[in-house]
Amino acid sequence: MRIGLFGAGRVATALAPALVAAGHQLVFVVSRTLPGAVALAAQLPGTGPPLAFAELPTLPPADLYLLAVPDAAVAAVLAAVAWPAGA
């Protein structure tokens, strides 16, 4: 499954290696800051580009978009992202 991951904190850092080990592909990692996304993506071979949240004009296609962000950030992420049709 192609997964887009929002977040690069503790939850994302725990989930991402398990997802990759299970055979899933992370098509991108998004974080509030680019260094956070770069650090997580660097640990996971084959991961798509690391992105900062502000750099997302549109989302790269994925089968699943996984939000691993603080509870207080969920509504802002959902409102700010241009989700593809059917997402």
Short mmCIF file of N, CA and C in Angstrom, two decimals:
data_model
loop_
_atom_site.label_atom_id
_atom_site.label_comp_id
_atom_site.label_asym_id
_atom_site.label_seq_id
_atom_site.Cartn_x
_atom_site.Cartn_y
_atom_site.Cartn_z
N MET A 1 0.85 -1.16 0.00
CA MET A 1 0.00 0.00 0.00
C MET A 1 0.90 1.24 0.00
N ARG A 2 0.50 2.24 -0.74
CA ARG A 2 1.23 3.52 -0.80
C ARG A 2 0.64 4.45 0.26
N ILE A 3 1.48 4.87 1.20
CA ILE A 3 1.01 5.64 2.34
C ILE A 3 1.70 7.00 2.37
N GLY A 4 0.90 8.04 2.57
CA GLY A 4 1.41 9.38 2.82
C GLY A 4 1.34 9.64 4.31
N LEU A 5 2.45 10.02 4.90
CA LEU A 5 2.54 10.17 6.36
C LEU A 5 2.67 11.63 6.74
N PHE A 6 1.73 12.09 7.56
CA PHE A 6 1.79 13.43 8.13
C PHE A 6 2.33 13.31 9.54
N GLY A 7 3.47 13.93 9.80
CA GLY A 7 4.06 13.91 11.12
C GLY A 7 5.43 13.26 11.08
N ALA A 8 6.29 13.72 11.96
CA ALA A 8 7.63 13.15 12.06
C ALA A 8 8.06 13.07 13.52
N GLY A 9 7.09 13.06 14.40
CA GLY A 9 7.37 12.98 15.83
C GLY A 9 7.43 11.55 16.32
N ARG A 10 7.15 11.37 17.61
CA ARG A 10 7.30 10.05 18.23
C ARG A 10 6.38 8.99 17.62
N VAL A 11 5.13 9.33 17.38
CA VAL A 11 4.20 8.33 16.82
C VAL A 11 4.61 7.96 15.40
N ALA A 12 4.88 8.96 14.58
CA ALA A 12 5.30 8.69 13.20
C ALA A 12 6.61 7.92 13.16
N THR A 13 7.53 8.26 14.04
CA THR A 13 8.83 7.57 14.08
C THR A 13 8.68 6.11 14.50
N ALA A 14 7.67 5.82 15.30
CA ALA A 14 7.42 4.42 15.68
C ALA A 14 6.66 3.67 14.59
N LEU A 15 5.70 4.32 13.95
CA LEU A 15 4.88 3.66 12.94
C LEU A 15 5.60 3.45 11.61
N ALA A 16 6.35 4.44 11.17
CA ALA A 16 6.94 4.39 9.83
C ALA A 16 7.81 3.16 9.59
N PRO A 17 8.76 2.83 10.47
CA PRO A 17 9.56 1.62 10.21
C PRO A 17 8.73 0.35 10.18
N ALA A 18 7.70 0.28 11.00
CA ALA A 18 6.83 -0.91 11.01
C ALA A 18 6.05 -1.01 9.70
N LEU A 19 5.60 0.11 9.19
CA LEU A 19 4.87 0.10 7.92
C LEU A 19 5.77 -0.35 6.77
N VAL A 20 6.98 0.19 6.74
CA VAL A 20 7.94 -0.19 5.69
C VAL A 20 8.31 -1.67 5.83
N ALA A 21 8.55 -2.13 7.04
CA ALA A 21 8.90 -3.54 7.27
C ALA A 21 7.77 -4.48 6.85
N ALA A 22 6.53 -3.99 6.91
CA ALA A 22 5.37 -4.80 6.51
C ALA A 22 5.15 -4.76 5.00
N GLY A 23 6.02 -4.05 4.28
CA GLY A 23 5.94 -4.04 2.83
C GLY A 23 5.22 -2.86 2.23
N HIS A 24 4.86 -1.89 3.04
CA HIS A 24 4.18 -0.70 2.52
C HIS A 24 5.22 0.32 2.06
N GLN A 25 4.81 1.20 1.16
CA GLN A 25 5.70 2.25 0.66
C GLN A 25 5.24 3.59 1.20
N LEU A 26 6.15 4.33 1.81
CA LEU A 26 5.84 5.69 2.23
C LEU A 26 6.13 6.60 1.04
N VAL A 27 5.08 7.16 0.45
CA VAL A 27 5.27 7.98 -0.74
C VAL A 27 5.70 9.39 -0.39
N PHE A 28 5.45 9.82 0.84
CA PHE A 28 5.98 11.09 1.33
C PHE A 28 5.87 11.13 2.84
N VAL A 29 6.69 11.99 3.43
CA VAL A 29 6.64 12.29 4.86
C VAL A 29 6.53 13.81 4.97
N VAL A 30 5.51 14.28 5.67
CA VAL A 30 5.29 15.71 5.85
C VAL A 30 5.44 16.05 7.32
N SER A 31 6.12 17.15 7.58
CA SER A 31 6.27 17.63 8.95
C SER A 31 6.08 19.14 8.96
N ARG A 32 5.89 19.70 10.15
CA ARG A 32 5.79 21.16 10.26
C ARG A 32 7.05 21.81 9.73
N THR A 33 8.18 21.17 9.95
CA THR A 33 9.45 21.71 9.48
C THR A 33 10.14 20.67 8.60
N LEU A 34 10.86 21.15 7.62
CA LEU A 34 11.55 20.24 6.70
C LEU A 34 12.59 19.37 7.40
N PRO A 35 13.38 19.88 8.35
CA PRO A 35 14.36 19.01 9.01
C PRO A 35 13.73 17.78 9.68
N GLY A 36 12.55 17.93 10.25
CA GLY A 36 11.88 16.78 10.87
C GLY A 36 11.53 15.72 9.85
N ALA A 37 11.00 16.14 8.72
CA ALA A 37 10.65 15.19 7.66
C ALA A 37 11.89 14.55 7.05
N VAL A 38 12.94 15.34 6.86
CA VAL A 38 14.19 14.81 6.30
C VAL A 38 14.78 13.75 7.22
N ALA A 39 14.79 14.02 8.52
CA ALA A 39 15.37 13.08 9.48
C ALA A 39 14.63 11.75 9.47
N LEU A 40 13.31 11.78 9.43
CA LEU A 40 12.55 10.53 9.42
C LEU A 40 12.71 9.80 8.09
N ALA A 41 12.60 10.51 6.98
CA ALA A 41 12.72 9.88 5.67
C ALA A 41 14.10 9.24 5.48
N ALA A 42 15.13 9.85 6.05
CA ALA A 42 16.50 9.32 5.90
C ALA A 42 16.66 7.96 6.57
N GLN A 43 15.82 7.65 7.54
CA GLN A 43 15.90 6.36 8.24
C GLN A 43 15.20 5.24 7.48
N LEU A 44 14.47 5.59 6.42
CA LEU A 44 13.60 4.62 5.75
C LEU A 44 13.91 4.53 4.27
N PRO A 45 14.67 3.55 3.85
CA PRO A 45 15.01 3.41 2.44
C PRO A 45 13.76 3.33 1.56
N GLY A 46 13.81 4.00 0.43
CA GLY A 46 12.70 3.95 -0.52
C GLY A 46 11.57 4.90 -0.22
N THR A 47 11.70 5.70 0.84
CA THR A 47 10.65 6.65 1.18
C THR A 47 10.67 7.81 0.19
N GLY A 48 9.49 8.27 -0.18
CA GLY A 48 9.37 9.40 -1.08
C GLY A 48 9.89 10.67 -0.43
N PRO A 49 9.69 11.79 -1.10
CA PRO A 49 10.32 13.03 -0.65
C PRO A 49 9.81 13.52 0.70
N PRO A 50 10.74 14.02 1.52
CA PRO A 50 10.32 14.69 2.74
C PRO A 50 9.83 16.08 2.39
N LEU A 51 8.75 16.51 3.01
CA LEU A 51 8.16 17.81 2.71
C LEU A 51 7.84 18.55 4.00
N ALA A 52 7.91 19.87 3.94
CA ALA A 52 7.40 20.69 5.03
C ALA A 52 5.94 20.98 4.71
N PHE A 53 5.12 21.10 5.74
CA PHE A 53 3.68 21.30 5.55
C PHE A 53 3.40 22.48 4.63
N ALA A 54 4.16 23.55 4.76
CA ALA A 54 3.94 24.75 3.94
C ALA A 54 4.24 24.50 2.46
N GLU A 55 4.94 23.43 2.14
CA GLU A 55 5.31 23.13 0.75
C GLU A 55 4.28 22.28 0.03
N LEU A 56 3.12 22.08 0.61
CA LEU A 56 2.14 21.17 0.02
C LEU A 56 1.06 21.91 -0.76
N PRO A 57 1.31 22.24 -2.01
CA PRO A 57 0.22 22.83 -2.79
C PRO A 57 -0.86 21.78 -3.06
N THR A 58 -0.45 20.59 -3.39
CA THR A 58 -1.36 19.46 -3.56
C THR A 58 -0.66 18.22 -3.04
N LEU A 59 -1.43 17.24 -2.67
CA LEU A 59 -0.85 16.02 -2.12
C LEU A 59 -0.41 15.07 -3.21
N PRO A 60 0.75 14.45 -3.04
CA PRO A 60 1.09 13.34 -3.93
C PRO A 60 0.07 12.22 -3.74
N PRO A 61 -0.22 11.46 -4.78
CA PRO A 61 -1.21 10.38 -4.65
C PRO A 61 -0.75 9.28 -3.70
N ALA A 62 -1.70 8.75 -2.94
CA ALA A 62 -1.43 7.65 -2.01
C ALA A 62 -2.72 6.86 -1.84
N ASP A 63 -2.59 5.62 -1.39
CA ASP A 63 -3.76 4.80 -1.08
C ASP A 63 -4.33 5.16 0.29
N LEU A 64 -3.46 5.63 1.17
CA LEU A 64 -3.85 5.96 2.55
C LEU A 64 -3.05 7.17 3.00
N TYR A 65 -3.74 8.13 3.61
CA TYR A 65 -3.08 9.28 4.22
C TYR A 65 -3.18 9.09 5.73
N LEU A 66 -2.05 8.99 6.40
CA LEU A 66 -2.01 8.71 7.82
C LEU A 66 -1.56 9.96 8.57
N LEU A 67 -2.41 10.42 9.49
CA LEU A 67 -2.08 11.58 10.30
C LEU A 67 -1.52 11.14 11.64
N ALA A 68 -0.26 11.43 11.87
CA ALA A 68 0.40 11.15 13.15
C ALA A 68 0.88 12.49 13.70
N VAL A 69 -0.10 13.36 13.93
CA VAL A 69 0.17 14.71 14.41
C VAL A 69 -0.50 14.89 15.76
N PRO A 70 -0.12 15.92 16.52
CA PRO A 70 -0.79 16.16 17.79
C PRO A 70 -2.29 16.39 17.60
N ASP A 71 -3.08 16.00 18.59
CA ASP A 71 -4.53 16.17 18.51
C ASP A 71 -4.91 17.59 18.12
N ALA A 72 -4.23 18.56 18.67
CA ALA A 72 -4.56 19.96 18.41
C ALA A 72 -4.29 20.37 16.97
N ALA A 73 -3.52 19.59 16.22
CA ALA A 73 -3.18 19.92 14.85
C ALA A 73 -4.06 19.24 13.82
N VAL A 74 -4.84 18.25 14.20
CA VAL A 74 -5.62 17.47 13.24
C VAL A 74 -6.57 18.35 12.44
N ALA A 75 -7.36 19.18 13.08
CA ALA A 75 -8.33 20.02 12.37
C ALA A 75 -7.63 20.96 11.39
N ALA A 76 -6.50 21.52 11.80
CA ALA A 76 -5.78 22.43 10.91
C ALA A 76 -5.24 21.70 9.69
N VAL A 77 -4.73 20.50 9.88
CA VAL A 77 -4.22 19.71 8.75
C VAL A 77 -5.37 19.37 7.80
N LEU A 78 -6.46 18.89 8.34
CA LEU A 78 -7.60 18.53 7.50
C LEU A 78 -8.13 19.71 6.71
N ALA A 79 -8.13 20.89 7.31
CA ALA A 79 -8.66 22.08 6.64
C ALA A 79 -7.68 22.67 5.63
N ALA A 80 -6.39 22.54 5.86
CA ALA A 80 -5.40 23.22 5.04
C ALA A 80 -4.97 22.44 3.80
N VAL A 81 -5.15 21.15 3.81
CA VAL A 81 -4.64 20.32 2.71
C VAL A 81 -5.67 20.22 1.60
N ALA A 82 -5.19 20.31 0.35
CA ALA A 82 -6.05 20.11 -0.82
C ALA A 82 -6.12 18.61 -1.08
N TRP A 83 -7.09 17.95 -0.46
CA TRP A 83 -7.22 16.49 -0.56
C TRP A 83 -7.68 16.10 -1.96
N PRO A 84 -7.15 15.01 -2.50
CA PRO A 84 -7.60 14.53 -3.81
C PRO A 84 -9.06 14.06 -3.73
N ALA A 85 -9.73 14.07 -4.86
CA ALA A 85 -11.11 13.60 -4.92
C ALA A 85 -11.17 12.16 -4.41
N GLY A 86 -12.12 11.89 -3.57
CA GLY A 86 -12.31 10.55 -3.03
C GLY A 86 -11.47 10.23 -1.81
N ALA A 87 -10.63 11.17 -1.39
CA ALA A 87 -9.77 10.90 -0.21
C ALA A 87 -10.54 11.07 1.07
#
